[in-house]
Amino acid sequence: MKFLVSRFNPESDTSPYMQEFEVEVVRGMMLRDALLEIKRHDESFAFRHSCGEGVCGSDGVNVNGTNKLACITPISELTEPVEVRPFPGRPIIRDLVVDMTQFYQQYRAVKPWLVRDDPMPEQEILQSPEERDKLDGLYECILCGCCSTACPSFWWNPEKFHGPQALLTAWRFLADSRDQATDERLDALEGPYKLFRCHTIMNCVDVCPKGLNPTKAIGHIKTLMLKNAV
Amino acid sequence: MALNKRRFDALIIGAGGAGLNAAIQLANTDARVAVVSKVFPTRSHTVAAQGGVNAALANVLPDNWHWHMFDTVKGSDYLGDQDAIEFMCREAIPTVYELEHNGVPFSRLDDGKIYQRAFGGQSQDFGGAQAARTCAAADRTGHAILHALYQQNVRARTHFFDEYFAIDLIRDDEGAILGALVMEIETGEPLLIEAKATVLATGGCGQVYRTTSNAHINTGDGMAMALRAGIPLMDMEFFQFHPTGIAGRGMLITEGVRGEGGYLVNRDGERFMERYAPNAKDLASRDVVSRAIVTEVKEGRGCGPQADHVLLKVDHLGEEIVSKRLPGIRESGRIFAGVDAAHEPLPVFPTAHYVMGGIPTDPYGRVIVPQGTGEEVVPGLYAAGECACVSVHGANRLGGNSLLDILVFGRAAGLDVIENLQEHKNHRPMNESSVEAAMARLTRWDQKGEGISIRELRDEFRKTMEDHAGVFRTEEIMGEGVEKLKALRDRLPEVRLHDHSKVFNTARVEALELENLFDTGIAIAYSALMRKESRGAHSRPDYPDRDDTNWMKHSLYFREDDRMDYKPVRTKPLTVETFPPKARVY
């Protein structure tokens, strides 16, 4: 099977280019296996990867125009030639490795930790199964970056718009019955950019490898903001 | 060019559960703490832990820490140190509550308390009925815990060095550890980090085997660094093969599947675990279940066209339970086996999973080495988590005790560092020759020429480990294995890197990891060859019985001359009576 892979080594190249590789495909092969095959033939080929089962979030890449996690993308679902590029809109460090600093900054900006003002009980803070169910579809995020780097609003304003990942995380804490910083969290999202640059294009929903829905989370935040304002 | 240097009070190498739980203790004080990780913290392999963390909360069934302690001692096949085990099982309870307070989204019971499920090797009342001790966030508990710990460290403004690879420890002539030489992967530049205390929290080494549940990053870096600093590794022959990896691929299917009521069948549809463990059946200890599966396949009762695996049935639980309690494994089954676990059985076979052995420490995370007739602490060095050996797992780890180990002992190490910093206000003088030795390990890869490729030697090494240091071990198989591994090690100096570029050179990282794989893999194979008994995960058909008279002792492997030493098991707990060795039946 023919693969076209984006290559860029800042020490020797002035701009990225596509390089062709032929990979022998076996049944059950994932895209990551194919990238590893390429690396077996050319050790200078660089990409991030680790767990191989879609939980560490290291190996997000752009495949035939769509952001995916390489380790859980079956080759059989891809059309030939398979074009593999780094995430769009991020500075390229080398080959498929991009600089995700801004993505992590946006994550940190939403204060992604549980805030409690009450004294902690001796045992667990109680939470009903129904309250806990509200975190399903939110806490499973693996910070792979597929969503935010597929979002046009994030491409244009990565320094101002939080992007779908960070907003999903913001809602994960707003939705947690144990969290006591609702007002501060909502106040921090005020203004025309951080939250409101989402134009519900929904690329984030299409690409999320964990099947999460940041657009819906953003909608929930907007509703809550409205409710708190009246 | 001058070497860049940074100074911190404490340096933590590794950002999984152990490293982050140590870091958060320090970050909550005014200590300056650096965390070095070769991947962004939430990529650490703690993220892949599925089933849960053990603590005798008694939320579902009656329980107490003393029962948990009994199960852990028995599970360890009486090789675990009973003082450390008592410490861990007591600490488990406040540790899980602290995690919950830190935001971990545990699954819940109707009364609002943390959900707990049954896991293998757990009992009520010292070997009685099955217990429910494993606290779970669906089947993504490690992910939930790692992210919450990272989030708390972000809150506390811990200083992270993301994507920095640790080359070697720096030590002075007295053996005190002064910090580490690391390399920024993005630039390829070395950096010397000086610290009054260094915590190794680098996780396991499952990549020494060809088929493993472990991530690409689990290359035994910290263990190999300790070996090269003259520190032995303890009980390395005890390597756990998890019974249920996806057949042919190795991805993990949590024991929680069996905890929720799943069971194993052979080609005849027989629930074969009833023959091997009449009481606990599918929830017997992991070593027992793994051997049973391998035996079934060896004796021709395997499933599939090659008769090379068995089946794990879950579909009888119904779609609702499967999607509620086991959503992650349903997803993995679909992706990697093409099977929907809610409707069809999963093909499984044991997969290399966890190293019980590691860097010897005391319950405060301090690294200890033999000295004269006793032991002494290595000044300035700590280890916690899978890279360490306290020892709480002995010859076989119970499911749900790994997350517990990293959290309890990561925390204990962090707290002890804080105390230690009170007494040691200043950095010790740097040792230039040690820095040079560490630099040499890095610059060795600048050598040019044809040589052997990293890939070639790595493939051969991992296959040899799988063939000669796997589930069943005889003198002949292992003796041949050790010779082969030594021959491969002799070829290591001929390996050449062909890509000498600086920026994000992952081949250079893999070259450095290859050396670590060799050091830890040979420690496993050598320690295994020397232990002439069967105990826990170490199973020898030529010495089928446990031999408490001669072998109830910890092994210590030293890299220099592949030397072995031994030390006694600590059988005296902190406050309760000793659990004396008994026949281990489930």
PDB file of C-alpha atoms in Angstrom, chain B residues 10 12 18-19 21-27 29 199 364-365 382 384 408-421:
ATOM      1  CA  ALA B  10      14.125  17.851  44.397  1.00  0.00           C
ATOM      2  CA  ILE B  12      11.535  13.608  40.108  1.00  0.00           C
ATOM      3  CA  ALA B  18       4.177   7.700  41.518  1.00  0.00           C
ATOM      4  CA  GLY B  19       6.096  10.708  40.227  1.00  0.00           C
ATOM      5  CA  ASN B  21       1.937  11.955  43.693  1.00  0.00           C
ATOM      6  CA  ALA B  22       5.458  12.592  45.009  1.00  0.00           C
ATOM      7  CA  ALA B  23       5.574  15.929  43.189  1.00  0.00           C
ATOM      8  CA  ILE B  24       2.261  17.161  44.556  1.00  0.00           C
ATOM      9  CA  GLN B  25       3.432  16.628  48.148  1.00  0.00           C
ATOM     10  CA  LEU B  26       6.534  18.718  47.447  1.00  0.00           C
ATOM     11  CA  ALA B  27       4.757  21.349  45.370  1.00  0.00           C
ATOM     12  CA  THR B  29       5.371  23.074  50.345  1.00  0.00           C
ATOM     13  CA  VAL B 199      13.171  10.335  42.977  1.00  0.00           C
ATOM     14  CA  TYR B 364       9.632   5.702  52.745  1.00  0.00           C
ATOM     15  CA  GLY B 365      10.881   5.297  49.189  1.00  0.00           C
ATOM     16  CA  TYR B 382      14.456   7.575  46.207  1.00  0.00           C
ATOM     17  CA  ALA B 384       8.672   4.633  43.858  1.00  0.00           C
ATOM     18  CA  VAL B 408       1.027   5.189  48.488  1.00  0.00           C
ATOM     19  CA  PHE B 409       4.762   5.017  47.941  1.00  0.00           C
ATOM     20  CA  GLY B 410       4.917   8.011  45.603  1.00  0.00           C
ATOM     21  CA  ARG B 411       3.291   9.994  48.378  1.00  0.00           C
ATOM     22  CA  ALA B 412       5.535   8.487  51.065  1.00  0.00           C
ATOM     23  CA  ALA B 413       8.635   9.307  49.042  1.00  0.00           C
ATOM     24  CA  GLY B 414       7.477  12.891  48.516  1.00  0.00           C
ATOM     25  CA  LEU B 415       6.839  13.317  52.249  1.00  0.00           C
ATOM     26  CA  ASP B 416      10.202  11.834  53.182  1.00  0.00           C
ATOM     27  CA  VAL B 417      11.973  14.134  50.730  1.00  0.00           C
ATOM     28  CA  ILE B 418      10.335  17.082  52.495  1.00  0.00           C
ATOM     29  CA  GLU B 419      11.734  15.873  55.813  1.00  0.00           C
ATOM     30  CA  ASN B 420      15.093  15.189  54.257  1.00  0.00           C
ATOM     31  CA  LEU B 421      15.270  18.716  52.859  1.00  0.00           C
TER      32      LEU B 421
END
